[in-house]
Short mmCIF file of C-alpha atoms and ligand atoms in Angstrom, two decimals:
data_model
loop_
_atom_site.label_atom_id
_atom_site.label_comp_id
_atom_site.label_asym_id
_atom_site.label_seq_id
_atom_site.Cartn_x
_atom_site.Cartn_y
_atom_site.Cartn_z
CA MET A 16 111.88 84.03 124.07
CA THR A 17 111.80 87.27 122.11
CA ALA A 18 114.41 89.95 121.55
CA ASN A 19 114.33 92.62 124.22
CA LYS A 20 111.75 95.32 123.72
CA GLN A 21 112.89 98.87 124.25
CA LEU A 22 110.49 100.52 126.63
CA LEU A 23 110.60 104.15 127.74
CA MET A 24 108.84 104.95 131.00
CA LEU A 25 107.70 108.53 131.59
CA PRO A 26 106.01 108.52 135.01
CA GLY A 27 105.45 112.30 135.10
CA ASP A 28 103.78 113.92 138.10
CA GLY A 29 101.43 113.20 140.98
CA ILE A 30 99.76 109.79 140.88
CA GLY A 31 101.45 109.20 137.51
CA ARG A 32 104.51 108.14 139.49
CA GLU A 33 102.52 105.90 141.82
CA VAL A 34 100.65 104.00 139.11
CA MET A 35 103.81 103.62 137.04
CA ALA A 36 105.62 102.11 140.04
CA VAL A 37 102.92 99.43 140.10
CA THR A 38 103.38 98.83 136.39
CA GLU A 39 107.12 98.37 136.88
CA ARG A 40 106.42 95.61 139.37
CA VAL A 41 104.27 93.90 136.75
CA ILE A 42 106.97 94.34 134.11
CA ASP A 43 109.49 92.75 136.49
CA TRP A 44 107.07 89.88 136.98
CA TYR A 45 106.88 89.30 133.22
CA ALA A 46 110.68 89.33 133.03
CA LYS A 47 111.00 86.83 135.85
CA TYR A 48 108.20 84.38 135.07
CA ARG A 49 107.40 84.80 131.38
CA SER A 50 110.88 85.53 130.02
CA LEU A 51 109.50 88.68 128.51
CA GLN A 52 112.48 90.96 128.74
CA PHE A 53 112.12 94.69 128.39
CA ASP A 54 115.01 97.11 128.32
CA VAL A 55 113.42 99.77 130.44
CA GLU A 56 114.62 103.36 130.37
CA HIS A 57 113.24 106.26 132.37
CA ASP A 58 112.92 109.93 131.63
CA LEU A 59 111.07 112.98 132.88
CA ILE A 60 107.98 114.69 131.53
CA GLY A 61 105.71 117.40 132.88
CA GLY A 62 106.22 119.45 136.03
CA ILE A 63 109.11 117.37 137.28
CA ALA A 64 110.92 117.86 133.96
CA PHE A 65 110.35 121.60 134.20
CA ASP A 66 111.70 121.69 137.76
CA THR A 67 114.77 119.69 136.73
CA HIS A 68 115.51 120.98 133.24
CA GLY A 69 113.43 124.15 132.82
CA THR A 70 111.29 122.51 130.13
CA PRO A 71 108.40 120.02 130.42
CA LEU A 72 110.06 117.75 127.83
CA THR A 73 113.72 117.79 126.80
CA ASP A 74 114.89 117.12 123.24
CA SER A 75 116.77 114.08 124.50
CA ALA A 76 113.58 112.65 126.03
CA ILE A 77 111.85 113.15 122.67
CA GLU A 78 114.71 111.34 120.93
CA ARG A 79 114.54 108.42 123.35
CA ALA A 80 110.77 108.23 122.88
CA LYS A 81 111.21 108.07 119.12
CA GLN A 82 113.84 105.34 119.43
CA ALA A 83 111.83 103.20 121.84
CA ASP A 84 109.58 100.35 120.70
CA ALA A 85 106.88 101.79 122.93
CA VAL A 86 106.43 104.52 125.52
CA LEU A 87 104.45 104.18 128.73
CA LEU A 88 103.37 107.40 130.40
CA GLY A 89 101.79 108.13 133.79
CA ALA A 90 100.30 111.60 133.99
CA VAL A 91 101.43 115.21 134.09
CA GLY A 92 100.36 118.38 135.86
CA GLY A 93 99.66 119.87 139.23
CA PRO A 94 98.57 123.15 140.79
CA GLN A 95 102.16 124.22 141.52
CA TRP A 96 102.78 124.56 137.78
CA ASP A 97 99.45 126.10 136.74
CA GLY A 98 100.85 129.65 136.74
CA LEU A 99 103.64 128.94 134.25
CA ALA A 100 103.67 130.28 130.69
CA ARG A 101 101.82 127.91 128.37
CA GLU A 102 104.95 126.46 126.76
CA HIS A 103 106.38 125.63 130.18
CA LYS A 104 103.30 123.98 131.60
CA PRO A 105 103.44 120.21 132.22
CA GLU A 106 100.59 119.73 129.73
CA ALA A 107 102.73 121.32 127.00
CA GLY A 108 105.18 118.43 127.43
CA LEU A 109 102.41 115.92 126.86
CA LEU A 110 101.11 117.71 123.76
CA LYS A 111 104.65 117.95 122.45
CA ILE A 112 105.45 114.27 122.75
CA ARG A 113 102.17 113.39 121.01
CA LYS A 114 102.95 115.80 118.18
CA GLU A 115 106.64 114.88 117.85
CA MET A 116 105.88 111.16 117.75
CA GLY A 117 103.05 111.74 115.27
CA LEU A 118 100.50 109.99 117.50
CA PHE A 119 97.37 111.05 115.68
CA ALA A 120 95.14 108.17 116.76
CA ASN A 121 94.13 107.90 120.40
CA LEU A 122 92.19 104.75 121.27
CA ARG A 123 90.24 104.93 124.50
CA PRO A 124 88.30 101.70 125.13
CA ALA A 125 85.54 101.88 127.74
CA VAL A 126 84.94 98.32 128.83
CA VAL A 127 82.98 97.41 131.95
CA PHE A 128 84.37 94.60 134.07
CA PRO A 129 81.45 92.43 135.26
CA ALA A 130 82.57 92.90 138.87
CA LEU A 131 82.29 96.66 138.46
CA ALA A 132 78.94 96.92 136.70
CA GLU A 133 77.43 98.08 139.96
CA ALA A 134 80.27 100.48 140.72
CA SER A 135 79.18 102.86 137.98
CA THR A 136 77.10 105.84 138.95
CA LEU A 137 74.77 104.73 136.15
CA LYS A 138 72.20 101.97 136.49
CA THR A 139 73.79 98.52 136.26
CA GLU A 140 71.69 97.41 133.27
CA LEU A 141 72.80 100.47 131.28
CA VAL A 142 76.50 99.65 131.61
CA SER A 143 76.84 95.92 132.20
CA GLY A 144 78.54 94.30 129.22
CA LEU A 145 79.50 97.70 127.79
CA ASP A 146 82.39 97.67 125.31
CA ILE A 147 82.86 100.85 123.31
CA MET A 148 85.90 102.38 121.67
CA VAL A 149 86.43 106.13 121.51
CA VAL A 150 88.83 107.04 118.71
CA ARG A 151 90.07 110.55 119.37
CA GLU A 152 92.12 112.53 116.85
CA LEU A 153 95.17 113.59 118.88
CA THR A 154 97.57 115.83 116.96
CA GLY A 155 95.27 118.31 115.27
CA GLY A 156 92.10 120.31 115.79
CA ILE A 157 91.77 123.18 118.22
CA TYR A 158 94.64 121.90 120.39
CA PHE A 159 97.20 122.76 117.73
CA GLY A 160 95.47 125.13 115.29
CA GLU A 161 96.99 128.52 114.41
CA PRO A 162 96.48 131.37 114.97
CA ARG A 163 96.20 131.14 118.70
CA GLY A 164 97.05 133.43 121.55
CA ILE A 165 96.03 136.21 123.87
CA ASP A 166 96.18 139.73 122.39
CA ASP A 167 96.18 142.94 124.33
CA LEU A 168 93.60 145.23 122.77
CA GLY A 169 94.42 148.17 125.04
CA GLY A 170 92.20 149.91 127.54
CA GLY A 171 92.05 146.81 129.74
CA GLU A 172 90.54 144.70 126.92
CA ARG A 173 92.17 141.45 125.85
CA LYS A 174 91.29 138.79 123.30
CA GLY A 175 91.95 135.06 123.67
CA PHE A 176 91.60 132.86 120.61
CA ASN A 177 92.27 129.39 119.19
CA THR A 178 91.63 127.89 115.79
CA MET A 179 89.83 124.64 115.20
CA VAL A 180 91.17 123.25 111.96
CA TYR A 181 91.17 119.90 110.15
CA THR A 182 92.40 119.03 106.69
CA THR A 183 91.06 116.31 104.40
CA GLU A 184 94.03 114.07 105.10
CA GLU A 185 93.81 114.48 108.88
CA VAL A 186 90.14 113.51 108.86
CA ARG A 187 90.60 110.60 106.50
CA ARG A 188 93.47 109.01 108.40
CA ILE A 189 91.65 109.06 111.76
CA ALA A 190 88.39 107.88 110.16
CA ARG A 191 90.31 105.03 108.56
CA VAL A 192 91.54 103.93 112.00
CA ALA A 193 87.95 103.94 113.27
CA PHE A 194 86.58 102.01 110.28
CA ASP A 195 89.38 99.42 110.53
CA LEU A 196 88.68 98.92 114.24
CA ALA A 197 84.95 98.61 113.60
CA LYS A 198 85.66 95.84 111.08
CA LYS A 199 87.18 93.77 113.88
CA ARG A 200 84.41 94.71 116.31
CA ASN A 201 80.70 95.14 115.66
CA GLY A 202 80.94 96.97 112.35
CA ARG A 203 79.51 100.30 113.48
CA VAL A 204 81.09 103.77 113.54
CA CYS A 205 79.48 106.90 114.93
CA SER A 206 81.26 110.09 113.86
CA VAL A 207 80.77 112.90 116.34
CA ASP A 208 80.98 116.54 115.25
CA LYS A 209 79.28 119.92 115.45
CA ALA A 210 78.42 120.20 111.76
CA ASN A 211 75.28 122.19 112.50
CA VAL A 212 77.48 125.12 113.54
CA LEU A 213 81.17 124.72 112.70
CA ASP A 214 82.70 124.85 109.22
CA VAL A 215 85.50 122.56 110.38
CA SER A 216 82.86 119.98 111.31
CA ILE A 217 81.07 120.31 107.96
CA LEU A 218 84.33 119.36 106.30
CA TRP A 219 84.90 116.58 108.86
CA ARG A 220 81.52 115.04 108.12
CA GLU A 221 81.88 115.32 104.34
CA GLU A 222 85.28 113.65 104.40
CA VAL A 223 84.11 110.84 106.68
CA ILE A 224 81.16 110.18 104.37
CA ALA A 225 83.38 110.22 101.27
CA LEU A 226 85.89 107.77 102.74
CA HIS A 227 83.09 105.52 103.90
CA GLN A 228 81.59 105.38 100.41
CA GLU A 229 84.94 104.79 98.77
CA GLU A 230 86.47 102.21 101.07
CA TYR A 231 84.17 101.00 103.84
CA PRO A 232 80.65 100.50 102.43
CA ASP A 233 80.12 97.48 104.71
CA ILE A 234 80.58 99.47 107.90
CA GLU A 235 77.44 101.03 109.34
CA LEU A 236 78.18 104.77 109.64
CA SER A 237 76.14 107.26 111.63
CA HIS A 238 76.70 110.88 112.65
CA MET A 239 75.90 112.68 115.85
CA TYR A 240 76.30 116.21 117.13
CA VAL A 241 78.63 116.32 120.10
CA ASP A 242 76.07 117.72 122.55
CA ASN A 243 73.69 114.89 121.74
CA ALA A 244 76.58 112.38 121.92
CA ALA A 245 77.41 113.52 125.46
CA MET A 246 73.76 112.97 126.39
CA GLN A 247 73.49 109.60 124.60
CA LEU A 248 76.64 108.33 126.34
CA VAL A 249 74.93 108.60 129.71
CA ARG A 250 71.41 107.74 128.44
CA ASP A 251 72.17 104.57 126.49
CA PRO A 252 75.91 103.96 126.06
CA LYS A 253 75.51 100.48 124.59
CA GLN A 254 74.11 101.93 121.36
CA PHE A 255 77.73 102.74 120.41
CA ASP A 256 80.46 100.53 119.01
CA VAL A 257 83.22 102.83 117.73
CA ILE A 258 83.00 106.60 118.20
CA VAL A 259 85.35 108.72 116.10
CA THR A 260 85.80 112.39 116.83
CA GLY A 261 88.18 115.35 116.94
CA ASN A 262 90.72 116.21 119.59
CA MET A 263 88.69 118.34 121.98
CA PHE A 264 85.38 116.51 121.63
CA GLY A 265 87.24 113.23 122.19
CA ASP A 266 88.92 114.57 125.31
CA ILE A 267 85.59 115.48 126.83
CA LEU A 268 83.59 112.44 125.71
CA SER A 269 86.25 109.99 126.89
CA ASP A 270 86.15 111.31 130.46
CA ALA A 271 82.39 110.80 130.35
CA ALA A 272 82.88 107.30 128.93
CA ALA A 273 85.29 106.56 131.78
CA MET A 274 82.57 106.98 134.36
CA LEU A 275 80.54 104.28 132.64
CA THR A 276 83.29 101.85 133.65
CA GLY A 277 83.11 102.91 137.28
CA SER A 278 85.96 105.42 137.44
CA LEU A 279 88.42 107.50 135.48
CA GLY A 280 90.97 105.25 137.20
CA MET A 281 89.81 102.35 135.01
CA LEU A 282 90.24 103.81 131.50
CA PRO A 283 93.42 103.00 129.52
CA SER A 284 94.54 104.41 126.19
CA ALA A 285 96.82 103.76 123.26
CA SER A 286 98.14 106.54 121.04
CA LEU A 287 99.39 105.37 117.68
CA GLY A 288 101.09 106.99 114.70
CA ALA A 289 101.48 106.05 111.06
CA GLU A 290 103.58 103.02 110.20
CA ALA A 291 107.07 103.89 109.00
CA GLY A 292 109.85 101.41 108.33
CA GLY A 293 107.82 98.53 109.71
CA ARG A 294 107.18 100.30 113.02
CA ILE A 295 104.18 102.08 114.43
CA PRO A 296 105.09 104.81 116.93
CA SER A 297 103.12 104.15 120.08
CA LEU A 298 102.53 105.58 123.52
CA TYR A 299 100.29 104.15 126.22
CA GLU A 300 98.81 106.11 129.08
CA PRO A 301 95.82 106.13 131.38
CA VAL A 302 93.11 108.64 130.45
CA HIS A 303 93.21 110.23 133.88
CA GLY A 304 95.50 113.02 135.07
CA SER A 305 97.88 113.46 137.99
CA ALA A 306 95.00 113.70 140.52
CA PRO A 307 96.62 116.23 142.87
CA ASP A 308 93.78 115.70 145.36
CA ILE A 309 94.95 112.15 146.13
CA ALA A 310 98.62 112.24 145.07
CA GLY A 311 101.09 110.90 147.63
CA LYS A 312 98.35 109.15 149.61
CA ASP A 313 98.72 105.63 148.17
CA MET A 314 95.08 105.86 147.07
CA ALA A 315 95.27 105.96 143.27
CA ASN A 316 93.71 103.23 141.19
CA PRO A 317 96.55 101.67 139.15
CA LEU A 318 94.25 99.64 136.88
CA ALA A 319 93.96 102.18 134.05
CA THR A 320 97.74 102.17 133.73
CA LEU A 321 98.04 98.39 134.03
CA GLN A 322 95.45 98.06 131.29
CA SER A 323 97.41 100.57 129.20
CA PHE A 324 100.40 98.25 129.58
CA SER A 325 98.28 95.31 128.46
CA MET A 326 97.17 97.34 125.42
CA MET A 327 100.87 97.80 124.71
CA LEU A 328 101.44 94.04 124.82
CA ARG A 329 98.61 93.57 122.33
CA TYR A 330 99.05 96.49 119.95
CA SER A 331 102.81 97.05 119.89
CA PHE A 332 104.10 93.56 120.52
CA ASP A 333 101.32 91.26 119.34
CA LEU A 334 101.43 89.40 122.67
CA ALA A 335 97.72 88.78 123.14
CA GLU A 336 98.24 85.81 125.46
CA GLU A 337 100.52 87.74 127.77
CA ALA A 338 98.07 90.64 127.78
CA GLN A 339 95.25 88.27 128.64
CA LEU A 340 97.17 87.05 131.70
CA LEU A 341 97.21 90.55 133.14
CA GLU A 342 93.61 91.27 132.19
CA THR A 343 92.50 88.06 133.88
CA ALA A 344 94.49 88.93 137.00
CA ILE A 345 92.73 92.31 137.13
CA GLU A 346 89.35 90.66 136.67
CA ARG A 347 90.00 88.13 139.45
CA VAL A 348 91.20 90.77 141.90
CA LEU A 349 88.06 92.80 141.25
CA GLU A 350 85.92 89.68 141.65
CA SER A 351 87.61 89.00 144.98
CA GLY A 352 86.13 92.29 146.18
CA LEU A 353 89.22 94.48 146.49
CA ARG A 354 88.57 98.11 145.56
CA THR A 355 90.60 101.30 145.54
CA ALA A 356 88.63 104.24 146.91
CA ASP A 357 87.41 105.49 143.53
CA ILE A 358 85.56 102.23 142.78
CA MET A 359 84.58 101.41 146.38
CA GLN A 360 81.16 99.80 146.86
CA ASP A 361 79.22 98.66 149.92
CA GLY A 362 80.41 95.30 151.20
CA LYS A 363 83.74 95.42 149.37
CA ALA A 364 87.22 95.82 150.83
CA ARG A 365 88.85 99.20 150.36
CA VAL A 366 92.56 98.91 149.64
CA SER A 367 95.51 101.17 148.88
CA THR A 368 97.39 101.39 145.59
CA SER A 369 100.16 99.15 146.93
CA THR A 370 97.77 96.54 148.33
CA MET A 371 95.99 96.45 144.98
CA ALA A 372 99.38 95.93 143.33
CA ASP A 373 100.24 93.07 145.74
CA ALA A 374 96.92 91.40 144.88
CA ILE A 375 97.50 91.70 141.13
CA LEU A 376 100.94 90.13 141.50
CA ARG A 377 99.51 87.29 143.58
CA GLU A 378 96.94 86.58 140.86
CA LEU A 379 99.67 86.66 138.21
CA ASP A 380 101.66 84.15 140.29
CA LYS A 381 98.64 81.86 140.39
CA ALA A 382 98.13 82.15 136.66
CA ALA A 383 101.76 81.26 136.01
CA ASP A 384 101.70 78.15 138.19
P1 LIG B 8 92.39 114.10 137.02
O1 LIG B 8 92.09 113.06 136.03
O2 LIG B 8 93.77 114.21 137.50
O3 LIG B 8 91.43 113.90 138.29
C1 LIG B 8 90.01 114.01 138.24
C2 LIG B 8 89.39 113.30 139.45
O4 LIG B 8 89.50 111.89 139.25
C3 LIG B 8 90.10 113.60 140.75
O5 LIG B 8 89.16 113.66 141.79
C4 LIG B 8 91.02 112.41 140.95
O6 LIG B 8 91.32 112.11 142.29
C5 LIG B 8 90.22 111.28 140.29
N1 LIG B 8 91.13 110.29 139.71
C6 LIG B 8 91.81 110.41 138.55
N2 LIG B 8 92.57 109.33 138.33
C7 LIG B 8 92.37 108.50 139.37
C8 LIG B 8 92.89 107.22 139.73
N3 LIG B 8 93.78 106.56 138.96
N4 LIG B 8 92.48 106.66 140.89
C9 LIG B 8 91.58 107.29 141.68
N5 LIG B 8 91.05 108.51 141.39
C10 LIG B 8 91.45 109.10 140.25
O7 LIG B 8 91.90 115.49 136.38
P2 LIG B 8 92.05 117.01 136.93
O8 LIG B 8 91.90 117.03 138.41
O9 LIG B 8 91.17 117.81 136.09
O10 LIG B 8 93.53 117.40 136.55
C11 LIG B 8 94.63 117.33 137.45
C12 LIG B 8 95.92 117.61 136.69
O11 LIG B 8 96.16 116.55 135.77
C13 LIG B 8 95.87 118.88 135.83
O12 LIG B 8 97.14 119.50 135.92
C14 LIG B 8 95.60 118.36 134.44
O13 LIG B 8 96.07 119.21 133.43
C15 LIG B 8 96.34 117.07 134.46
N6 LIG B 8 95.83 116.06 133.52
C16 LIG B 8 96.78 115.29 132.91
C17 LIG B 8 96.40 114.26 132.08
C18 LIG B 8 97.46 113.41 131.47
O14 LIG B 8 98.59 113.46 131.88
N7 LIG B 8 97.14 112.60 130.49
C19 LIG B 8 95.04 114.00 131.88
C20 LIG B 8 94.10 114.79 132.53
C21 LIG B 8 94.50 115.82 133.35
C1 LIG B 9 94.10 113.88 128.29
C2 LIG B 9 94.41 115.16 129.02
C3 LIG B 9 95.27 116.06 128.13
C4 LIG B 9 94.44 116.43 126.90
C5 LIG B 9 95.83 117.34 128.79
C6 LIG B 9 96.46 117.08 130.10
C7 LIG B 9 96.78 118.03 127.87
O1 LIG B 9 93.25 115.79 129.45
O2 LIG B 9 95.03 113.18 127.89
O3 LIG B 9 92.91 113.55 128.16
O4 LIG B 9 93.62 117.36 126.95
O5 LIG B 9 94.62 115.78 125.88
MN1 LIG B 10 91.46 114.56 129.22
#
């Protein structure tokens, strides 16, 4: 049907490997029944890359990621690597690939499947029908700002410091992503900052307002302080359409948004860069981490990663119909009452990661008939 897509798989650590194994089964299914051929390559990232190569991300892995049409990533990290120097930690590999690929825009959609409206820890009526998009700036802010470090002040005193910094261009390009998304959704953007305290946020807000006036007057723009936004997300999440915010605030708010959908194991993400030569660098990953507490137990929810793959089909390859097939299969399996432990509810059937995968493949088979 189409020319082969070059896909780089970076399973990483812990449950990252388990949920990516499920995704590979789905990719094989698409190759077999939908003639959607991917040339799939594998590489290492995170703790396993450090154990193998002495670095959480090799230069050759970065090169392959840049060459690929899209990258799919599981998760990195684990307690066995927590004591390493910062640049050797698994998380450093993740930050590096984001930076090297220029993935400044991280889209984290929190959508509640009807079957899971009651699985949320929040009241059903607060979350049912929820569909919000968190747009997190991903290659700037306090995660990357200089100076940073830990200084020895002598006499047993030390100083740890980071710098939260944004430039006009960094704010404008992420705000533009949010405004463009809002255009295709419900036309509302809420920019989240801490402009009552932080200079960097004063600049953020001024630049968002300026861009809005210049280019997006039809979008409804509001502003919220991050502490209030955290509260509003659990008080009345449906007031939001698109939320745009900086790197650290977006990290925190998107974990909170995940719980609205029932579990962190349900939230996918797409990380996109600027178009160059007709291509948009892209990486897809679940929002959750390597979950050391359940790793190796065949308990992880693979649906965040499967949905990340379906975001890839939509965003990188413009294959909305193929993506819909997978999304429908997920919906049907949830409707049939199967639940991994994290989304378990009374009266439903608790299943393992692999049983959930079997069920998804069965639904895909039915859809293809
Ligand atoms: P985590 O997201 O790994 O886990 C938080 C909780 O959610 C755990 O109880 C876990 O069991 C549960 N959970 C997460 N994903 C799940 C899934 N798919 N199915 C069922 N339950 C799931 O966060 P953490 O415990 O704070 O961090 C663990 C490690 O992961 C750390 O090393 C951290 O740095 C790393 N991490 C990596 C990423 C990433 O790779 N993108 C994201 C977050 C954390
Ligand atoms: C995420 C994770 C990462 C982040 C860590 C593991 C570096 O929490 O993707 O949300 O903070 O961005
Ligand atoms: Mn996070």
